[in-house]
Coordinates of C-alpha atoms and ligand atoms in Angstrom, one line a residue:
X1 CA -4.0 -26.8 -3.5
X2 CA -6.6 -26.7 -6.4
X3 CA -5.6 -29.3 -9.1
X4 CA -5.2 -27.6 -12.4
X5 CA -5.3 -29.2 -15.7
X6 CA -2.3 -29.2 -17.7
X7 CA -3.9 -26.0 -19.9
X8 CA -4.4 -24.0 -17.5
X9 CA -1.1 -24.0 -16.2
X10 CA -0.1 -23.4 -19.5
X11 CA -2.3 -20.1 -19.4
X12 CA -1.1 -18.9 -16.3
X13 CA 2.5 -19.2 -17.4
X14 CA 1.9 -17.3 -19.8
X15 CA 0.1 -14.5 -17.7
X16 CA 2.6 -14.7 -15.0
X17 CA 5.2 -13.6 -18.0
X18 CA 2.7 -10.7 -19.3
X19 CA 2.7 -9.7 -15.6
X20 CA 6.3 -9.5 -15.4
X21 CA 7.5 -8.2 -18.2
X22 CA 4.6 -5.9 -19.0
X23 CA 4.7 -7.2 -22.7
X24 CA 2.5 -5.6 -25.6
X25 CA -0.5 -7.4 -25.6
X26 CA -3.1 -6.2 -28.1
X27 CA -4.5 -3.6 -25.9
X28 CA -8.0 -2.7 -27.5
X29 CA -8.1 1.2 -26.5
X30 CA -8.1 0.2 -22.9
X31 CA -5.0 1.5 -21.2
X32 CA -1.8 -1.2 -21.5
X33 CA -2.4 -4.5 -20.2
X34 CA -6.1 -5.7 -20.9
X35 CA -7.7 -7.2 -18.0
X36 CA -8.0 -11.2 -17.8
X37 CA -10.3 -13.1 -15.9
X38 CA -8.8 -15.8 -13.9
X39 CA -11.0 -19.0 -13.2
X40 CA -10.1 -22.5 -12.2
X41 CA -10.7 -23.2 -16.2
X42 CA -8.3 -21.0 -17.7
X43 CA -8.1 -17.4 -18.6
X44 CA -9.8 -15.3 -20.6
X45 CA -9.2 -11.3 -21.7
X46 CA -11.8 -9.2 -20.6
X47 CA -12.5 -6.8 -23.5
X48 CA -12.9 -2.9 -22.1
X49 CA -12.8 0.7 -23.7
X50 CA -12.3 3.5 -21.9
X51 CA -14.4 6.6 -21.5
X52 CA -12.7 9.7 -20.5
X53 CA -10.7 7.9 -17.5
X54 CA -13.0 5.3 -16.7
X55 CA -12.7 2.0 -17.9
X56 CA -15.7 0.3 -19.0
X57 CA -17.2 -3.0 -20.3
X58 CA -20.0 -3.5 -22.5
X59 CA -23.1 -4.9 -20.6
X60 CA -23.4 -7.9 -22.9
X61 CA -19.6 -9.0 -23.0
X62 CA -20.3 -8.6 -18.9
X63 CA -22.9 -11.1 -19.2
X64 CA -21.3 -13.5 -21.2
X65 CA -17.9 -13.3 -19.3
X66 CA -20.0 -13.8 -16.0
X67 CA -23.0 -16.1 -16.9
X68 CA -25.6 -13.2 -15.6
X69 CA -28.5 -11.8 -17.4
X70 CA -28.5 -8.2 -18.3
X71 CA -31.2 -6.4 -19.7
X72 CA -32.3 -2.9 -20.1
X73 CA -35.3 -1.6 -18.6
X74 CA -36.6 1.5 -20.6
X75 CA -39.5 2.3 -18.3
X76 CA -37.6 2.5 -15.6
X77 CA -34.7 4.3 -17.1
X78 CA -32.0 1.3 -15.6
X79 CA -30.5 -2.3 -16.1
X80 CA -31.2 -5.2 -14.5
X81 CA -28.1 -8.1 -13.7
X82 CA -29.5 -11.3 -12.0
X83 CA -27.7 -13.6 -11.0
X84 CA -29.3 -16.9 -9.6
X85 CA -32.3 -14.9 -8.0
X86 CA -30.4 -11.4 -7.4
X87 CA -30.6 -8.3 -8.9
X88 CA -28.4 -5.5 -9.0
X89 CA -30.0 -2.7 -10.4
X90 CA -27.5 -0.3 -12.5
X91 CA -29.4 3.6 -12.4
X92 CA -29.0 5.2 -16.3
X93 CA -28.0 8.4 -15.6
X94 CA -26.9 8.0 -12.1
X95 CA -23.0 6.5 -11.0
X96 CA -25.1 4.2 -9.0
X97 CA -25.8 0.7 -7.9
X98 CA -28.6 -0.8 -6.2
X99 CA -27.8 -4.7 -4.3
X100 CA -31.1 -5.4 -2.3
X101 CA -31.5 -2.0 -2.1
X102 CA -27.9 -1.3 -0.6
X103 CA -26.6 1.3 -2.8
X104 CA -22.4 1.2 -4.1
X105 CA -21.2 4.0 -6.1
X106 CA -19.7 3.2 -8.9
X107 CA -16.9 5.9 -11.1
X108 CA -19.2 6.7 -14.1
X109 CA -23.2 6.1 -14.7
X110 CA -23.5 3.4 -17.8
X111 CA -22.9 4.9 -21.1
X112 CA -23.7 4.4 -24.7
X113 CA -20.2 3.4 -26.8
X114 CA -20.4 2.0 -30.2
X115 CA -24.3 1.8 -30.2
X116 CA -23.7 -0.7 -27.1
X117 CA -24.5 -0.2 -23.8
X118 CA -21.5 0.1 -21.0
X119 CA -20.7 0.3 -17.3
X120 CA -17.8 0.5 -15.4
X121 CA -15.6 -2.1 -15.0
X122 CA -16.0 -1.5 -11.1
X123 CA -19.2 -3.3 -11.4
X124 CA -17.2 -6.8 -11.1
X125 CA -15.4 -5.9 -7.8
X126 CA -18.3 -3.6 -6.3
X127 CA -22.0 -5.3 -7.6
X128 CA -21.0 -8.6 -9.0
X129 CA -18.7 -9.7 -6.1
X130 CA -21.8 -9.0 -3.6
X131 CA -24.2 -10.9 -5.9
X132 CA -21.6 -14.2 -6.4
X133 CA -21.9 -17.5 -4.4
X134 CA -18.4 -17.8 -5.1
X135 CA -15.4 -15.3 -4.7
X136 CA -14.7 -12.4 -7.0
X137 CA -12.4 -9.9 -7.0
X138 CA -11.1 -7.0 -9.4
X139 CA -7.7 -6.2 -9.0
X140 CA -7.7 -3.3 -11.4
X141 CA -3.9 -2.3 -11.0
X142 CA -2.6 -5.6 -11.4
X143 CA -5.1 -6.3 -14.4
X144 CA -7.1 -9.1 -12.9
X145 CA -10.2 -10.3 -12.3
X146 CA -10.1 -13.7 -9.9
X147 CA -13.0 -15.3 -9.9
X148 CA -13.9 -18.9 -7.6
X149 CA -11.7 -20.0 -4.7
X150 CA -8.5 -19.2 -6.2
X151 CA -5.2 -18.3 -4.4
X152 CA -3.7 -15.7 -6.1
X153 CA -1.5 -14.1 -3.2
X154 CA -0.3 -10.3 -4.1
X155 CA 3.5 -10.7 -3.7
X156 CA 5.4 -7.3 -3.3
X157 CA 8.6 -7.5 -3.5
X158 CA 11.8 -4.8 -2.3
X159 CA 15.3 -5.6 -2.4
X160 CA 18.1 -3.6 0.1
X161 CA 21.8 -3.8 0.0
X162 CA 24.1 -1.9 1.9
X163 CA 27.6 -2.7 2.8
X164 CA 28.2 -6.8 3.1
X165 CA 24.9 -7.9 2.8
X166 CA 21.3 -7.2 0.7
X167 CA 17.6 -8.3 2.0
X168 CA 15.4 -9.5 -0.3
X169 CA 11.7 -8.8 1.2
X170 CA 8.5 -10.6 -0.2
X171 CA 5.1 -9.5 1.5
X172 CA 2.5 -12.0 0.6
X173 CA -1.1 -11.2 1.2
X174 CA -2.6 -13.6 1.8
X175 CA -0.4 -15.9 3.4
X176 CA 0.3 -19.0 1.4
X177 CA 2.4 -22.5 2.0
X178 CA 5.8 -21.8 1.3
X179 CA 9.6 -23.4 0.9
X180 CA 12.5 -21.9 0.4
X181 CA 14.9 -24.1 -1.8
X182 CA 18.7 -22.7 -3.1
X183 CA 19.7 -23.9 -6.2
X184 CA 23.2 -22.9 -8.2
X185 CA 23.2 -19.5 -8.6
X186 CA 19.3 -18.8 -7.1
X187 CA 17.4 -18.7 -4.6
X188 CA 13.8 -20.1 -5.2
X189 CA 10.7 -19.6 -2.5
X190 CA 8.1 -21.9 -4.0
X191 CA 4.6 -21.0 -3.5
X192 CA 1.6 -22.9 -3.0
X193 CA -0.7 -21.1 -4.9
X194 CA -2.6 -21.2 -8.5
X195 CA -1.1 -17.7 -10.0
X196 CA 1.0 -15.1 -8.3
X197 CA 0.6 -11.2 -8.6
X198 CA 4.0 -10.1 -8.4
X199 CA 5.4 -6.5 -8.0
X200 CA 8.9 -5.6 -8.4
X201 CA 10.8 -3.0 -9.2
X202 CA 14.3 -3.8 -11.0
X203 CA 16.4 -4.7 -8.8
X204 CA 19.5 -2.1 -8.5
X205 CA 22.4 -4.8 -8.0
X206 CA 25.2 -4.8 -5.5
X207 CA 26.1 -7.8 -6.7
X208 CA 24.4 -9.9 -4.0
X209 CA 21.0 -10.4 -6.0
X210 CA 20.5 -9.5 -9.6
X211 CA 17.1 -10.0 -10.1
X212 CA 14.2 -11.0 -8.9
X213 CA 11.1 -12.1 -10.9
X214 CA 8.5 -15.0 -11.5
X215 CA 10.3 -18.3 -12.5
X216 CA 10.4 -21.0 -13.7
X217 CA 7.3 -21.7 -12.8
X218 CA 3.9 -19.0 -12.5
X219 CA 4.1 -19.8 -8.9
X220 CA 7.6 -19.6 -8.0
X221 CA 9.6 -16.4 -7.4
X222 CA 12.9 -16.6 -8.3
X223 CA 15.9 -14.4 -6.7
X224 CA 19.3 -14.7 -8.6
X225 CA 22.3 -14.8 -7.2
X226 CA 25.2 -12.2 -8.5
X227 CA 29.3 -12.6 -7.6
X228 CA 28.9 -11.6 -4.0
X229 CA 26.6 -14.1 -2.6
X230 CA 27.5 -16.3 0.1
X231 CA 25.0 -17.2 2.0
X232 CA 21.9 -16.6 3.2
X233 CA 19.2 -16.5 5.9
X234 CA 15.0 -16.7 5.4
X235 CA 12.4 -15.7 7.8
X236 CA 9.1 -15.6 8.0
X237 CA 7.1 -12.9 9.8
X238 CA 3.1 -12.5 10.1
X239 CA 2.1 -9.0 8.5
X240 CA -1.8 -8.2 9.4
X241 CA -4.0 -9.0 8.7
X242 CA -4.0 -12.2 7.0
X243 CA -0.3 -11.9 5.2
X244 CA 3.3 -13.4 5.5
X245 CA 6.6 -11.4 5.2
X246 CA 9.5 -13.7 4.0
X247 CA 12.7 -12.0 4.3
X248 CA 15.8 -13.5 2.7
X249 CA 18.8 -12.1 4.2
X250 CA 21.9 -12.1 2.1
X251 CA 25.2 -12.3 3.3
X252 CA 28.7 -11.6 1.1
X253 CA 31.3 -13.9 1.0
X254 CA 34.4 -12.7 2.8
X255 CA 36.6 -9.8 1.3
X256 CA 39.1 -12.1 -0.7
X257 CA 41.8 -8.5 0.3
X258 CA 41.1 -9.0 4.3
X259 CA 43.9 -11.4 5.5
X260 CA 42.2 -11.9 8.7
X261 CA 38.7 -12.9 8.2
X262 CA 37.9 -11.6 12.1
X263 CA 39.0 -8.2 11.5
X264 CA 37.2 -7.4 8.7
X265 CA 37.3 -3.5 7.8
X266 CA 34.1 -2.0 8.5
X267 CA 32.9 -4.7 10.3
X268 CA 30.1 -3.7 13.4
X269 CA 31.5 -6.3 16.2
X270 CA 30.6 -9.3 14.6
X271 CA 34.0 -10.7 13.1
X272 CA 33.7 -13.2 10.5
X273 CA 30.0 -14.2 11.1
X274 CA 27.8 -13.0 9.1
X275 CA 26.1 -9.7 10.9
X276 CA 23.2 -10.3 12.3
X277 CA 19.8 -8.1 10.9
X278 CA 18.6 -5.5 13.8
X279 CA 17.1 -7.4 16.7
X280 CA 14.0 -7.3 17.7
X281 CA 14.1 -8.7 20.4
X282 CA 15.4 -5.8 22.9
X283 CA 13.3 -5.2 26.0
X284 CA 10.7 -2.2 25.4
X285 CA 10.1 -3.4 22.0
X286 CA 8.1 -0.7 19.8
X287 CA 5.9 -1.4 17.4
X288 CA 5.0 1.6 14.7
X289 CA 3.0 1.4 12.1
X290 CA 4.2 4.0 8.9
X291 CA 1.5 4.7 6.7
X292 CA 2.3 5.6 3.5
X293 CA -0.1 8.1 1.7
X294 CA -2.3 7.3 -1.7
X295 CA -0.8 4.2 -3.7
X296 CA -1.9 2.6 -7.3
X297 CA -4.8 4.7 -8.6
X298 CA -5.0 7.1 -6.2
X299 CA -1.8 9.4 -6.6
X300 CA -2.4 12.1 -4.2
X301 CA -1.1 15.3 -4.7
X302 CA 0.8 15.7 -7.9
X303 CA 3.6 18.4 -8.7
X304 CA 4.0 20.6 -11.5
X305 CA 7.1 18.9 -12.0
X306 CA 5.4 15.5 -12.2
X307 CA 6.0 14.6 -8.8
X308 CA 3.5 12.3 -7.2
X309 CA 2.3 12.4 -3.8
X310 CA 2.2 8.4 -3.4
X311 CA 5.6 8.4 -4.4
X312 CA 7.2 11.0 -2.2
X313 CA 5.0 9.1 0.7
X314 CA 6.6 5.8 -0.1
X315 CA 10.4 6.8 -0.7
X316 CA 10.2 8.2 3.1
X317 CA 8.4 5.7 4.4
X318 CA 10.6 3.1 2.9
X319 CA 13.7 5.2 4.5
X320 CA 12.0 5.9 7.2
X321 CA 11.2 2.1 8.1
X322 CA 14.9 1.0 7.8
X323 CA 16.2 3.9 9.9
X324 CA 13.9 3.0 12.8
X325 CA 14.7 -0.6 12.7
X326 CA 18.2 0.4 12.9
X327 CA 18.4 3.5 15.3
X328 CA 15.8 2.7 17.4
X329 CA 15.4 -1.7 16.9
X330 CA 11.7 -1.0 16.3
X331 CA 9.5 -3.2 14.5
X332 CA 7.8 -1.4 11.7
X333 CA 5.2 -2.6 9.8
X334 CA 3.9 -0.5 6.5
X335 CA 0.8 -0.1 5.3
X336 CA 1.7 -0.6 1.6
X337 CA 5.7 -1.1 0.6
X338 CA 4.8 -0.7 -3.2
X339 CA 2.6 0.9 -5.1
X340 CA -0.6 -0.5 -3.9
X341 CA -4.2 1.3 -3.2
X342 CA -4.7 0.4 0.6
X343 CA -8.2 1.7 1.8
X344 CA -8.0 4.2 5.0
X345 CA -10.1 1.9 7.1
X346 CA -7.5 -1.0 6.3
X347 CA -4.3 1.6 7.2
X348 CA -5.8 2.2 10.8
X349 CA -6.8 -1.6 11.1
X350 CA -3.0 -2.8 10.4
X351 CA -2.0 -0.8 13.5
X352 CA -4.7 -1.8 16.1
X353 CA -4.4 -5.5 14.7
X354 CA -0.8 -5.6 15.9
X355 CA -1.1 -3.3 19.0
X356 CA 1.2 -0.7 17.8
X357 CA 2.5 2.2 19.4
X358 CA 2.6 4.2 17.4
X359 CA 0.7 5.2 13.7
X360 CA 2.3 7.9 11.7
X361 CA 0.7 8.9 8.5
X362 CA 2.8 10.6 5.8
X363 CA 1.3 12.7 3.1
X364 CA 2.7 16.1 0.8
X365 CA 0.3 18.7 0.5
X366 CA -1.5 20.7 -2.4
X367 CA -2.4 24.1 -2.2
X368 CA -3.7 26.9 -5.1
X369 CA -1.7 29.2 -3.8
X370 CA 1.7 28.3 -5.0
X371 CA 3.9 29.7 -2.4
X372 CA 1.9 27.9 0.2
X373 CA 5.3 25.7 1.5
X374 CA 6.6 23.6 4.7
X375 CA 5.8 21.1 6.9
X376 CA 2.4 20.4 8.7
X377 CA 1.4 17.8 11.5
X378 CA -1.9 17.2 12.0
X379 CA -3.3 15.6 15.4
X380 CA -6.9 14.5 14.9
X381 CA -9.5 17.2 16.0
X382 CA -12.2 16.2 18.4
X383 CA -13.9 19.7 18.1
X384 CA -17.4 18.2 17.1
X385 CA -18.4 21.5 15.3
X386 CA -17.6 18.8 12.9
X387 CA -21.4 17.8 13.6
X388 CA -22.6 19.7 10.7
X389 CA -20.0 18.3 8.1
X390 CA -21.3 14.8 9.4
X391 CA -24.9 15.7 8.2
X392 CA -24.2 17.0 5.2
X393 CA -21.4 14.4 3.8
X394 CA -23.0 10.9 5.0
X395 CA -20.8 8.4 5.2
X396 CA -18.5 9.5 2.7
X397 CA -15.2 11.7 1.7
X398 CA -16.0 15.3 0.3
X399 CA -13.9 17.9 -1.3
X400 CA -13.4 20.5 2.1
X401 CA -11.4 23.7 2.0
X402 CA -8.1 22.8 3.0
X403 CA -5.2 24.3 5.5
X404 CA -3.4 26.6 3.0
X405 CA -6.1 27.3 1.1
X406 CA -7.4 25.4 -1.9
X407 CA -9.7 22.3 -1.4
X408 CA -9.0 19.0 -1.7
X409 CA -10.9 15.2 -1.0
X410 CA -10.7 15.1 2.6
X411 CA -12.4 11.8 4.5
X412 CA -14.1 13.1 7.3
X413 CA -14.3 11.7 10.3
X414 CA -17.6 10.0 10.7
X415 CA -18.0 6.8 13.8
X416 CA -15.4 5.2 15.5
X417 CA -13.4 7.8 17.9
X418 CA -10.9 5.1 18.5
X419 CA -8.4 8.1 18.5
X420 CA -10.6 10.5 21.3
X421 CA -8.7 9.0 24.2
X422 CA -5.0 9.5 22.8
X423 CA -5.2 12.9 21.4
X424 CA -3.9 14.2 24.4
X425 CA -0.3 11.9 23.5
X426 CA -0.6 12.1 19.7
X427 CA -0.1 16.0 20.2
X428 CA 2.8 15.6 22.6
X429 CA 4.7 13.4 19.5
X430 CA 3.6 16.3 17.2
X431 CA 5.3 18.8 19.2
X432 CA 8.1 16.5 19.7
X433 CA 8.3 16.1 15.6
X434 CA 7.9 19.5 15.2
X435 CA 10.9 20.1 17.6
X436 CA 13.0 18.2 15.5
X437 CA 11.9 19.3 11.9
X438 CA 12.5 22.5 13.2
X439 CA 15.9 23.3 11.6
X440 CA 15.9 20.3 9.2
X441 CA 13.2 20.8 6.7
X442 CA 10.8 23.9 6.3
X443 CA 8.6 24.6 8.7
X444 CA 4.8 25.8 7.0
X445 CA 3.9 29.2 9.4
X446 CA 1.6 26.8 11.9
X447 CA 3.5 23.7 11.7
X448 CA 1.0 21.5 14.1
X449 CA -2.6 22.0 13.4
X450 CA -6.0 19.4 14.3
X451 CA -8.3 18.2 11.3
X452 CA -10.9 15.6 11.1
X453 CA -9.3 13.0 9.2
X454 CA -10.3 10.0 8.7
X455 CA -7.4 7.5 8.7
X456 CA -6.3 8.8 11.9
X457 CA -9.6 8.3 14.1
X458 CA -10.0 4.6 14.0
X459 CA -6.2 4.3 14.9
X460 CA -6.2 3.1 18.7
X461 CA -3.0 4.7 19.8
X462 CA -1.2 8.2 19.4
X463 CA -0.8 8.7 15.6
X464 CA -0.5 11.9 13.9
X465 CA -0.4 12.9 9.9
X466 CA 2.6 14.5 8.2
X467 CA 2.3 16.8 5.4
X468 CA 5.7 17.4 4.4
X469 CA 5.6 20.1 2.5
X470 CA 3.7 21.4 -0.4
X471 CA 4.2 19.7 -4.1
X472 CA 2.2 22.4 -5.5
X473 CA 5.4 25.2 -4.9
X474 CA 8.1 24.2 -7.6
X475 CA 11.3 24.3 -4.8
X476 CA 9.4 22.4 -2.2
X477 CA 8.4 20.0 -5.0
X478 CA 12.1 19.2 -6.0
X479 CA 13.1 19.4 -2.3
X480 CA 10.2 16.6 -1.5
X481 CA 11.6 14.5 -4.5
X482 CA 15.4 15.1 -3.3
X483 CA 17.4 12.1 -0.9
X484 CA 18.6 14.7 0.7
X485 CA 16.0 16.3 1.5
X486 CA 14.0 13.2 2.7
X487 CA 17.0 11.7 4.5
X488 CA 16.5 14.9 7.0
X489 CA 13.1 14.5 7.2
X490 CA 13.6 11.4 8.0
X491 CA 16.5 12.0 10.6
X492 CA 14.6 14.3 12.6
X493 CA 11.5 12.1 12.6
X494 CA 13.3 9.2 14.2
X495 CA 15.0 11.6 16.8
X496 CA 11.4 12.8 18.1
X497 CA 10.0 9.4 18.1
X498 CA 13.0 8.0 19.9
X499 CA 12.2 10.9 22.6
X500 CA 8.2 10.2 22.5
X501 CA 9.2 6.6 23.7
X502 CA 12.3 7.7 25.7
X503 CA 9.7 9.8 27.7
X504 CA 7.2 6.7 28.1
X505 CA 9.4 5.3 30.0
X506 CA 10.4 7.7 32.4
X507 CA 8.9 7.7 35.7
X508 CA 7.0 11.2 35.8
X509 CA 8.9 14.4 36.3
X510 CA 12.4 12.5 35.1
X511 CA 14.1 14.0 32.6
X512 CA 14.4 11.6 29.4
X513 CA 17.9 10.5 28.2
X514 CA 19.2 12.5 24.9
X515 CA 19.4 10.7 21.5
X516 CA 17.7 7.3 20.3
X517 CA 18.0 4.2 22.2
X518 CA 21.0 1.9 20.9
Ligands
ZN601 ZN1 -2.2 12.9 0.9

């Protein structure tokens, strides 16, 4: 733990608040909250502008902020930022920077504002952070810059409640020192850690928890209790690759109208106790690995409607992942459970970190043609004809003419074939999901197709990508956005997965058992 003086506390208590409840803080003409740089002395707002949809920070306030030298270098057309003997050399007309001669792109080439030079803000995270003796890190969606050895772990948060009893789940990245202390009326799970980055939706009370937010101090979340609450349960899981999940199970008190506390209407054979959450500990346990699609800044597809890919992706994967724990006792971890940006390379890592079975990638689709509709699964492609998009792309994404028509960024496959040796099983579960969509949700006219994408070739087990339908066709997009809609989607996906494991076990040429395992 890093001792803080009293001020700085102070500070972060007052961030923490700003984080929470989003409060107006002078926002310059940067987009709502301004950016603060966190540092073991205090914080300080970073002052930006924005340029068309990049947000961008004057070369000198950069300097100053960061204790580097910045100059411009007119013969050469570029700047210069040293920093204790480096250089990072920012290209004037290019979206460019040069480290040592490794080259990061950047969103925007520097540009003239107010008779003052600017650059991205993506500088900090992608030049500055290279150049640093100590750690920095832009955390552009939840308007902060961390700079020096702080721990600042990213807390998501997602609350459940169903029937007698709610869950209140906090992923913690990285994993920090923790206690969990009840108090009257709240639960608190105290943090050892200098700031936390909480995300939270409002909670949507049964009565079991009303809220849950940052309180009373920056580094304690604090879950309050509502009528219902009678007791409760926390555990601790690992999430990959370096986080904690604390899950606080909360149980009701006893119906005051049941006279007989062990026959409890609507009880599942567990009189009295509380019931227990799905175990995972039943022989054959699966791990699966649901990826949702885009997160933060990077929306995906978007309807005309309004609908957003990343949030489609999430809703079902959020379903999806409580269905599978309950049909088939699965463990399922998630790539992102809020709205997070989660790189590809990182979504295929989560899954081979924790061995899983299984990777499923969920995505809706865009198309120019607007009657493009229904659902696709795509099993990685191995057909290396893909050898001339590798020259031509490097090691980056490119817009590509897409399945439907259209084009759209795709991220190509371009070194690890992790994925090569289970295509053959990946496209059995894509039949098998195809099976069982037939029927429940449209059905696009060639409903299992192979692409080169990228998040699905490092994955190191069968994993295939769902496009569930098309936001760019105005029913599909209200179908997509619909419970009911996503509630048979997700239905039928948890059928064919329980058969793609059902058949795993099978001896060959035995016929597997019908319906998911208990
Ligand atoms: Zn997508």
């Amino acid at each position: 733990m890093i001792p803080m003086p009293g001020s700085f506390v102070r500070l972060v208590g007052a961030l923490a608040v700003t984080v929470l409840a989003a409060a107006t803080l002078s926002g310059q003409t940067a987009p709502g909250r301004p950016l603060q740089l966190v540092t073991s002395a205090g914080i300080r707002p970073v002052p930006t502008v924005m340029a068309g949809d990049v947000e961008m920070i004057a070369l000198d306030d950069l300097a100053a902020l960061f204790g580097v030298d910045a100059r411009e270098d007119t013969l050469a057309q570029a700047f210069t930022i040293a920093y204790q003997g480096k250089t990072i050399v920012l290209s004037q007309d290019q979206a460019l920077a040069s480290i040592g001669g490794r080259l990061v792109s950047l969103p925007a080439a520097p540009a003239r504002i107010s008779n003052r030079w600017h650059v991205p803000v993506e500088v900090i995270g992608r030049a500055l952070a290279v150049v640093f003796d100590t750690p920095l890190e832009l955390r552009k969606a939840s308007r902060l810059v961390i700079q020096g050895a702080l721990r600042v772990p990213r807390v998501a948060v997602r609350h459940d409640a169903a029937g007698t009893q709610a869950r209140v789940v906090l992923d913690v990245t990285p994993a920090v020192p923790h206690q969990i202390v009840q108090e009257a009326g709240r639960l608190l799970v105290r943090f050892e850690a200098d700031l936390l980055d909480l995300s939270a939706a409002p909670v949507q009370s049964q009565g079991f928890v009303q809220a849950v937010r940052v309180g009373p101090s920056p580094t304690t979340v604090l879950v309050e209790l509502g009528p219902r609450f009678g007791s409760f349960r926390g555990a601790d899981t690992p999430i990959a690759p370096t986080g904690v999940r604390i899950t606080l199970d909360i149980f009701g008190t006893p119906e005051p109208t049941a006279a007989r506390p062990d026959e409890a209407p609507g009880a599942t054979g567990t009189p009295g106790a509380p019931a227990p959450s799905p175990s995972l500990g039943v022989p054959g346990l699966r791990t699966i690995v649901i990826d949702a699609g885009h997160g933060g800044e990077d929306a995906g597809a978007r309807g005309a409607g309004g609908t957003l890919e990343k949030s489609v992706t999430l809703a079902v994967a959020l379903a999806l992942e409580q269905v599978l724990e309950a049909r088939l006792g699965a463990r399922v971890l998630m790539t992102r459970e809020g709205d997070r940006e989660v790189n590809l390379d990182e979504r295929a890592a989560l899954a081979n970190n924790n061995k899983a079975d299984l990777f499923l990638s969920l995505h809706a689709n865009a198309s120019v043609k607007g009657a493009a509709s229904g659902a696709e699964i795509f099993v990685l492609s191995l057909n290396t004809a893909d050898e001339a998009v590798r020259q031509v792309v490097g090691s980056r994404g490119m817009a590509m003419p897409v399945f439907g028509g259209g084009s759209r960024d795709i991220d190509v496959i371009l070194w690890e074939m992790a994925q090569a040796r289970h295509v053959e099983r990946s496209s059995e579960l894509a039949r098998l999901i195809e099976t069982q969509l037939r029927g429940a949700v449209p059905l696009g006219p060639r409903p299992v197709q192979r692409a080169p994408l990228r998040v699905l070739v490092g994955a190191n087990m069968p994993a295939v990508l769902i496009e569930m339908g098309y936001l760019t066709n105005t029913r599909q997009e209200s179908q997509l956005a619909s419970k009911d809609f996503q509630t048979r989607l997700v239905s039928a996906l948890v059928e064919a997965i329980g058969r793609f494991f059902a058949a795993a076990d099978q001896p060959e040429g035995q016929t597997p058992p019908v319906g998911g395992a208990p």
